[in-house]
Coordinates of C-alpha atoms and ligand atoms in Angstrom, one line a residue:
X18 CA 13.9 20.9 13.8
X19 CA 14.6 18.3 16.2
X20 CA 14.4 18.5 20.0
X21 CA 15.9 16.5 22.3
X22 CA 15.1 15.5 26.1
X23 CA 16.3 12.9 28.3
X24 CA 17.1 12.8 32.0
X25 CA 18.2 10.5 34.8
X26 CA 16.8 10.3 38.1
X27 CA 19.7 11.7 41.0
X28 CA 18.2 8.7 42.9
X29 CA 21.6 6.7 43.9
X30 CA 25.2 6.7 42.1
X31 CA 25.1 6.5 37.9
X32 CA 25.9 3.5 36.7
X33 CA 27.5 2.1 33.7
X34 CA 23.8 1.1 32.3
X35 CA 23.1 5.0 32.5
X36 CA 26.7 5.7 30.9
X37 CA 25.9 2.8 27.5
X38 CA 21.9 3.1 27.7
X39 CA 21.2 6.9 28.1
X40 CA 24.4 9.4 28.7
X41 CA 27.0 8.4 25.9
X42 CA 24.6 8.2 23.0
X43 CA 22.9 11.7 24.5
X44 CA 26.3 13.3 23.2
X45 CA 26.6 12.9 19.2
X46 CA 22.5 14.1 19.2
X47 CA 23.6 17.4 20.5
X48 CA 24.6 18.3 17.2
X49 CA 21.5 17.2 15.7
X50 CA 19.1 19.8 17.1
X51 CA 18.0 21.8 20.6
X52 CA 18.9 19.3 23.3
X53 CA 17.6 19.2 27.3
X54 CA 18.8 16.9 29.6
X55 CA 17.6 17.3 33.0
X56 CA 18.2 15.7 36.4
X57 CA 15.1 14.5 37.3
X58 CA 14.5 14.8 41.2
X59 CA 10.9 14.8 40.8
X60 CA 11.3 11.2 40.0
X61 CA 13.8 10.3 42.2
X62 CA 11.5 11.1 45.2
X63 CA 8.7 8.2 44.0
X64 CA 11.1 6.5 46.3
X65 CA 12.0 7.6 49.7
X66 CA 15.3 9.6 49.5
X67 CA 17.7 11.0 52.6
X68 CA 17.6 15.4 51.8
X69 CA 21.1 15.6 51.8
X70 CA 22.0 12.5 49.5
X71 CA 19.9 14.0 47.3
X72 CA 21.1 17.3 47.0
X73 CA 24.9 16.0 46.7
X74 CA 23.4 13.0 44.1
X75 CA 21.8 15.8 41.8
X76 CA 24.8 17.9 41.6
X77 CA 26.9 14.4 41.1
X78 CA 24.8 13.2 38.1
X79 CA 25.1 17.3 36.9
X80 CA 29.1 17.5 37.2
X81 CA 28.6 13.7 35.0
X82 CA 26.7 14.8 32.1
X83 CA 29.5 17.6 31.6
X84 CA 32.4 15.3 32.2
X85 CA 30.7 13.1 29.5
X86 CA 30.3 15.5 27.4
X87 CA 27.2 17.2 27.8
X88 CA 28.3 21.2 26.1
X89 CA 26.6 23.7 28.0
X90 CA 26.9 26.2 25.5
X91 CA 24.7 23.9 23.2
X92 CA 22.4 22.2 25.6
X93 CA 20.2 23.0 28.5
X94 CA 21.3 20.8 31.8
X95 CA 18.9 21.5 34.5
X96 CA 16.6 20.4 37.8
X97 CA 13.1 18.9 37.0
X98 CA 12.1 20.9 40.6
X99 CA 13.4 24.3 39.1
X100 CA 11.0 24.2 36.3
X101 CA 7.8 23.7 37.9
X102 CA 5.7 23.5 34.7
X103 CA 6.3 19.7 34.6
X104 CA 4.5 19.1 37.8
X105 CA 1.4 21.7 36.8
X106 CA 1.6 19.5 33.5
X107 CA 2.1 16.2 34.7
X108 CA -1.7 16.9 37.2
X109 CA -3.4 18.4 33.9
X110 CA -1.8 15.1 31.7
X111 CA -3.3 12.9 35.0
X112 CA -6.7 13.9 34.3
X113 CA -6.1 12.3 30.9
X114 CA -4.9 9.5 31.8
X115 CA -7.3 6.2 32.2
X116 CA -5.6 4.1 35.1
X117 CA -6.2 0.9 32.9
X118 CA -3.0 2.7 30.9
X119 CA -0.8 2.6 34.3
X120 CA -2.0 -0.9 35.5
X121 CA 0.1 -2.4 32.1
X122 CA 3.4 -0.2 33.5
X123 CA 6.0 -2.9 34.3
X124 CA 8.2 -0.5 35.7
X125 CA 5.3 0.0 38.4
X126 CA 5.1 -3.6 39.3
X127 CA 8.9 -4.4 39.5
X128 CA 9.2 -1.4 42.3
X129 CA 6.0 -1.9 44.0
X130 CA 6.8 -5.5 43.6
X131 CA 4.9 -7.3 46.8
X132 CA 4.6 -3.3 48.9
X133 CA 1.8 -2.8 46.2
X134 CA -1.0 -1.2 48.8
X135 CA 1.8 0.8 50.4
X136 CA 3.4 1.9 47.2
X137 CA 2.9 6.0 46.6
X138 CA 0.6 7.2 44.3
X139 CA 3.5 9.2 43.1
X140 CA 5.6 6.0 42.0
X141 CA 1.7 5.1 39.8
X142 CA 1.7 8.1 38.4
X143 CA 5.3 8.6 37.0
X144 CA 4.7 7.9 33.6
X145 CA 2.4 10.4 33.9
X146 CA 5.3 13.2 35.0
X147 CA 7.3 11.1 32.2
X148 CA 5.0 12.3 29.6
X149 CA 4.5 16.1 31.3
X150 CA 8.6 16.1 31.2
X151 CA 8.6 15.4 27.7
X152 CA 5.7 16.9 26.3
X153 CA 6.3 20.0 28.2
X154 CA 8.7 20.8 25.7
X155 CA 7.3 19.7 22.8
X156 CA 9.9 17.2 22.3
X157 CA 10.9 15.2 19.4
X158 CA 13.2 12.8 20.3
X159 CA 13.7 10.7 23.3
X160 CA 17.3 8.9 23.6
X161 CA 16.2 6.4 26.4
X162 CA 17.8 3.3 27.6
X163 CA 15.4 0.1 26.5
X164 CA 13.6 0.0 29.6
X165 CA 11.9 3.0 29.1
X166 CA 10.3 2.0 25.8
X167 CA 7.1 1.3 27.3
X168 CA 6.9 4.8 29.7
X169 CA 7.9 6.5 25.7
X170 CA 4.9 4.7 23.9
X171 CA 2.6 5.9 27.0
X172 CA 3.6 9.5 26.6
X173 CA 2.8 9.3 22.7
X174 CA -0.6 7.8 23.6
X175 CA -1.4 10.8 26.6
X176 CA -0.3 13.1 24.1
X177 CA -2.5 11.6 21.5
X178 CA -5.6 12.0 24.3
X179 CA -4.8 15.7 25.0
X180 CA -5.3 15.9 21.1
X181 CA -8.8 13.9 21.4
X182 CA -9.8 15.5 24.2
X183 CA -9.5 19.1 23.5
X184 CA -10.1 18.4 19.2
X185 CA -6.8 20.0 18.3
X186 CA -3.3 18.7 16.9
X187 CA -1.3 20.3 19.7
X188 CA 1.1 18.3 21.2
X189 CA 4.1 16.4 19.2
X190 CA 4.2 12.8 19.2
X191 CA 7.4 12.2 20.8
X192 CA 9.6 8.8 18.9
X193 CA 12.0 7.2 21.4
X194 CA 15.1 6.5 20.4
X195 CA 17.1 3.1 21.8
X196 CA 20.3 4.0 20.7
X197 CA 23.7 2.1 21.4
X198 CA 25.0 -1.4 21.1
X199 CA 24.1 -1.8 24.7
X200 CA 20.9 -0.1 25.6
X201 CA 19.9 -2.9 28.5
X202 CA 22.7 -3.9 30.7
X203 CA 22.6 -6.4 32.5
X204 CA 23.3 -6.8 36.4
X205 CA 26.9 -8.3 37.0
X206 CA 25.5 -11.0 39.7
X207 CA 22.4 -11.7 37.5
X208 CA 22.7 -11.3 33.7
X209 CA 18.9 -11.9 33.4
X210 CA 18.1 -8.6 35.6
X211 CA 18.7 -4.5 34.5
X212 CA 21.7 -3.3 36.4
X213 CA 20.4 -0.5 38.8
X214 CA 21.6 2.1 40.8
X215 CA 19.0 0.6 43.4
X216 CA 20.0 -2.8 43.6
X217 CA 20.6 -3.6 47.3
X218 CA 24.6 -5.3 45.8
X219 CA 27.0 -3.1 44.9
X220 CA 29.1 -5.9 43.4
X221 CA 25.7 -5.8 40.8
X222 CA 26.6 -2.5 39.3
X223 CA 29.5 -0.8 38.2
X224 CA 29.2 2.7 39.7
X225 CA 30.3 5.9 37.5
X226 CA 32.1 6.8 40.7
X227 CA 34.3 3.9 41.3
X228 CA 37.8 3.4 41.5
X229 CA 40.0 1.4 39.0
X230 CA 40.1 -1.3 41.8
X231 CA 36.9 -1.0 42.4
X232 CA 35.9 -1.7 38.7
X233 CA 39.2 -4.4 38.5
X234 CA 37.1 -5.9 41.7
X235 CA 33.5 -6.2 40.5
X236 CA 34.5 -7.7 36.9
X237 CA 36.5 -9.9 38.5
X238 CA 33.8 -11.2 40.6
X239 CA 31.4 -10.6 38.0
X240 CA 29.5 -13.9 37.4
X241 CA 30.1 -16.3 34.6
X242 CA 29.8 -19.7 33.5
X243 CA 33.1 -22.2 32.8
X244 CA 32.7 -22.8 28.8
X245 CA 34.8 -20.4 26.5
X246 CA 33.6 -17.7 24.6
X247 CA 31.8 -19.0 21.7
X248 CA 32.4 -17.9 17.8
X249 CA 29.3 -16.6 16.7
X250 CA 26.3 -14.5 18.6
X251 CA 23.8 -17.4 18.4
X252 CA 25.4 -18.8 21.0
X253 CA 25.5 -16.2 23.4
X254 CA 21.6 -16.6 23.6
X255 CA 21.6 -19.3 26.6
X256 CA 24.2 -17.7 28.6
X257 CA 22.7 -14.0 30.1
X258 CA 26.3 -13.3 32.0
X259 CA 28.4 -14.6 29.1
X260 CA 26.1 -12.2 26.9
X261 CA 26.4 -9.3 29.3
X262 CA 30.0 -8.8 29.8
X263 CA 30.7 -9.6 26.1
X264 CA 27.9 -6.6 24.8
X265 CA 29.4 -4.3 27.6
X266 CA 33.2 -4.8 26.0
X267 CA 31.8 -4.2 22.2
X268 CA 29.8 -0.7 23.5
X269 CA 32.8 0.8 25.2
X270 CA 35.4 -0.2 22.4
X271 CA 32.1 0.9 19.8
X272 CA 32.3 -2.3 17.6
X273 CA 30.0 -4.9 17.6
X274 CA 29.6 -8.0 19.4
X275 CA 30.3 -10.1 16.7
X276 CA 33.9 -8.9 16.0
X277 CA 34.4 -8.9 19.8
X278 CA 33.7 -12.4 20.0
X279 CA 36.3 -12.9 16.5
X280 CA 38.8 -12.1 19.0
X281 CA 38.2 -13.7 21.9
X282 CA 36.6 -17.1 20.5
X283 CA 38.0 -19.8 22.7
X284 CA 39.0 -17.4 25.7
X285 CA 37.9 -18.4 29.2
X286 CA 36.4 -15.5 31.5
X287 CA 39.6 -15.2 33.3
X288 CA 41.2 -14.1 29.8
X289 CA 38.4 -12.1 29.1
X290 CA 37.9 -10.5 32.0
X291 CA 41.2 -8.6 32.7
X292 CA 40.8 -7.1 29.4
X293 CA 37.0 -6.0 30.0
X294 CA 38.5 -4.3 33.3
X295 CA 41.1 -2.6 30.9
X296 CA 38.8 -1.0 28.7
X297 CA 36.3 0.1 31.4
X298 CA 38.8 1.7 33.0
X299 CA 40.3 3.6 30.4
X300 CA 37.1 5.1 29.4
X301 CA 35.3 5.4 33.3
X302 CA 38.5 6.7 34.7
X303 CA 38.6 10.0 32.5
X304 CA 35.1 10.7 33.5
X305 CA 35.4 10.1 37.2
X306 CA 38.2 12.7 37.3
X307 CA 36.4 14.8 35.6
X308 CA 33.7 14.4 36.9
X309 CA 35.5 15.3 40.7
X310 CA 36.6 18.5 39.2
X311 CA 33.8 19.5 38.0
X312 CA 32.2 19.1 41.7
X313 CA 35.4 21.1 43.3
X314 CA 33.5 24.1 40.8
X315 CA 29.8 24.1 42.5
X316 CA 29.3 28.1 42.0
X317 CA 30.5 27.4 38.1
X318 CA 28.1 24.0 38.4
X319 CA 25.1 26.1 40.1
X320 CA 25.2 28.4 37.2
X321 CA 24.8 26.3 34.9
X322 CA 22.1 24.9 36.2
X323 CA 20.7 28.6 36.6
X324 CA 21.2 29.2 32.9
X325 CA 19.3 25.7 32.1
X326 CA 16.2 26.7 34.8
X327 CA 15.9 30.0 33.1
X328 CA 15.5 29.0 29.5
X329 CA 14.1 25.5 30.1
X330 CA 11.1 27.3 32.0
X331 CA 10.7 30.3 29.2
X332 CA 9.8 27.0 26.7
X333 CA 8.0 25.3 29.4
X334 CA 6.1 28.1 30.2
X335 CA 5.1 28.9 26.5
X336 CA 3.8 25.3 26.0
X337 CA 1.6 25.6 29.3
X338 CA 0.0 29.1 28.6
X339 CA -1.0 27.1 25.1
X340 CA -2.6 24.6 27.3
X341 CA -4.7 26.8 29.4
X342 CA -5.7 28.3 26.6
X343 CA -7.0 25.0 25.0
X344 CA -8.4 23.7 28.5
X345 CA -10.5 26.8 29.0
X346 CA -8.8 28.4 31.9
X347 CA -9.1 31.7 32.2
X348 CA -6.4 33.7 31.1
Ligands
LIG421 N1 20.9 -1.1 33.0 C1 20.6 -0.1 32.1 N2 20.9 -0.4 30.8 C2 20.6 0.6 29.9 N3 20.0 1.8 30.2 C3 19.7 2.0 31.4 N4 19.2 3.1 32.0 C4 19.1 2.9 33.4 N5 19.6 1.7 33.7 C5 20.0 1.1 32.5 C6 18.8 4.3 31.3 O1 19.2 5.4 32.1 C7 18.3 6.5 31.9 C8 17.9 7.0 33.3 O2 17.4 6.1 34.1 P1 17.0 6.4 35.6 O3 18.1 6.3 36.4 O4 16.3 7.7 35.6 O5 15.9 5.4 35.9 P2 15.9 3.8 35.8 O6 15.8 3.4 34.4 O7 14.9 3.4 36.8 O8 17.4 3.4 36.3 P3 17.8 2.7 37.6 O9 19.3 2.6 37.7 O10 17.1 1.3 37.6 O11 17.3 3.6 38.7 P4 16.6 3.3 40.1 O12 17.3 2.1 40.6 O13 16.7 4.5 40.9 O14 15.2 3.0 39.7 C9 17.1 5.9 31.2 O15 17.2 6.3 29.8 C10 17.3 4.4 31.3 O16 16.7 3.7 30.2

């Protein structure tokens, strides 16, 4: 039986890289076994965040999982903090883990970037909470967004030392899944960098949230180059932003890039782009107003999250008690 666990940090708004990397592909797996996708606060604190941002963000990226489908009634949506087995997990996983492991984490170096020495010792360790996250529930199956693929084949090798370590065959070996026709998108002002909710541009991302102007705006401004589309893929190769808005347009209308590029070979950007705008909207625009009622309901919101604590923690729980047991703590 499969089981299924993702989750998305409530650390700024969601963006479209969230939407086509993690969130929409989340939705047909649903069906496909026990699914848990969490809102992972934990993580979003590696990185200073203001209290009340953060309480508003986490119900945000809640009310956006239902409006994108995410059923309640056959998945668990809940809080990383309500479930407080990933952290005693995540310090009994760090005792595992040789730093030599975290020094290779790219993720680590891109945030740190120059701050290094002042970095927290929480943003080192969270692969480390990555693998208690996923472990803790003996998952199967992680839908993640490419940039993860590296955190996913750390967790696999922690849960392979737990196994060493304590001569048993206890914990699964989690597979990641990059899913999607677009599961790295690109910046819009720098196709060669991830589009993140972090980026210090706005114009960089578009944001779950934003308006139909908004999203008209930032495509319009979206960098380019002058040439036309080209016919075939190959060419794409050299041109990151060319690449970028072309892969975005074939995920949202689900085809591939090559028949997007049949019918736009020979179109300039300002052809393209109004039609890119188009589609966005008509699939972000549903969302965002249903992702607004959604947060008009908090008490029906709050329960759910309530119902996802409860039963997330009864599996958590289960796997921990297993784990004390093979540590040799005292029962
Ligand atoms: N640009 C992206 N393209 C494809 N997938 C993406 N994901 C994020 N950005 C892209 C996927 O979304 C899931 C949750 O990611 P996250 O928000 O928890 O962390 P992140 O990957 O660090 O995303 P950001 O936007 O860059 O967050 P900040 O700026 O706060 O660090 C993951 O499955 C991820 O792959």
């Amino acid at each position: 039986m499969k089981r299924i666990f993702s989750g998305i940090q409530p650390s700024g708004n969601l963006t479209l890289g969230n939407y086509l990397g993690a969130i929409k592909n989340w939705i047909p797996l649903q069906k496909e076994g026990e699914a848990l996708f969490c809102i992972v606060d934990l993580h979003a604190i590696t990185i200073p965040q203001d209290p009340i941002m953060l309480k508003s963000r986490t119900l945000e990226v809640a009310a956006t999982y239902l409006a994108c489908g995410i059923d309640p009634q056959k998945s668990l949506i809940f809080v990383q903090s309500h479930v407080s087995q990933h952290a005693e997990l995540a310090w009994i996983l760090s005792c595992l883990t040789p730093l030599g492991w975290l020094n290779r984490m790219t993720q680590f170096k891109d945030k740190a970037g120059k701050q290094r020495e002042q970095a927290a010792l929480g943003l080192y360790s969270y692969p480390v909470l990555q693998a208690a996250d996923i472990l803790v529930y003996q998952t199967t199956h992680v839908p993640v967004g490419e940039d993860q693929k590296q955190h996913l084949e750390l967790a696999r090798d922690i849960a392979g030392a737990f196994n060493r370590a304590y001569n048993c065959n206890f914990f699964i070996l989690p597979e990641p899944q990059i899913l999607g026709i677009a599961p790295r998108v690109m910046s819009l002002r720098d196709g060669t960098k991830k589009m993140s909710k972090s980026d210090p541009s706005d114009l960089s991302r578009i944001n779950m949230m934003d308006s139909d102007e908004e999203i008209n705006q930032k495509i319009r401004k979206a960098k380019t180059d002058p040439e036309p589309l080209p016919g075939n893929v190959g060419e794409l190769a050299t041109r990151p932003e060319a690449q970028n808005l072309v892969t975005i347009y074939a995920a949202l209308a689900e085809c591939s890039v090559e028949k997007v590029l049949q019918e736009f070979k020979g179109s300039l950007f300002s052809a393209f782009k109004p039609k890119l705008a188009e589609l966005m909207i008509s699939i972000l625009g549903p969302i965002r107003e249903e992702t607004k009622k959604w947060l008009q309901d908090k008490v029906e919101l709050e329960t759910i999250l309530r119902v996802g604590q409860q039963q997330a923690t009864a599996k958590a729980s289960s796997t921990l008690k297993d784990v004390h047991r093979l540590i040799g703590f005292l029962q």
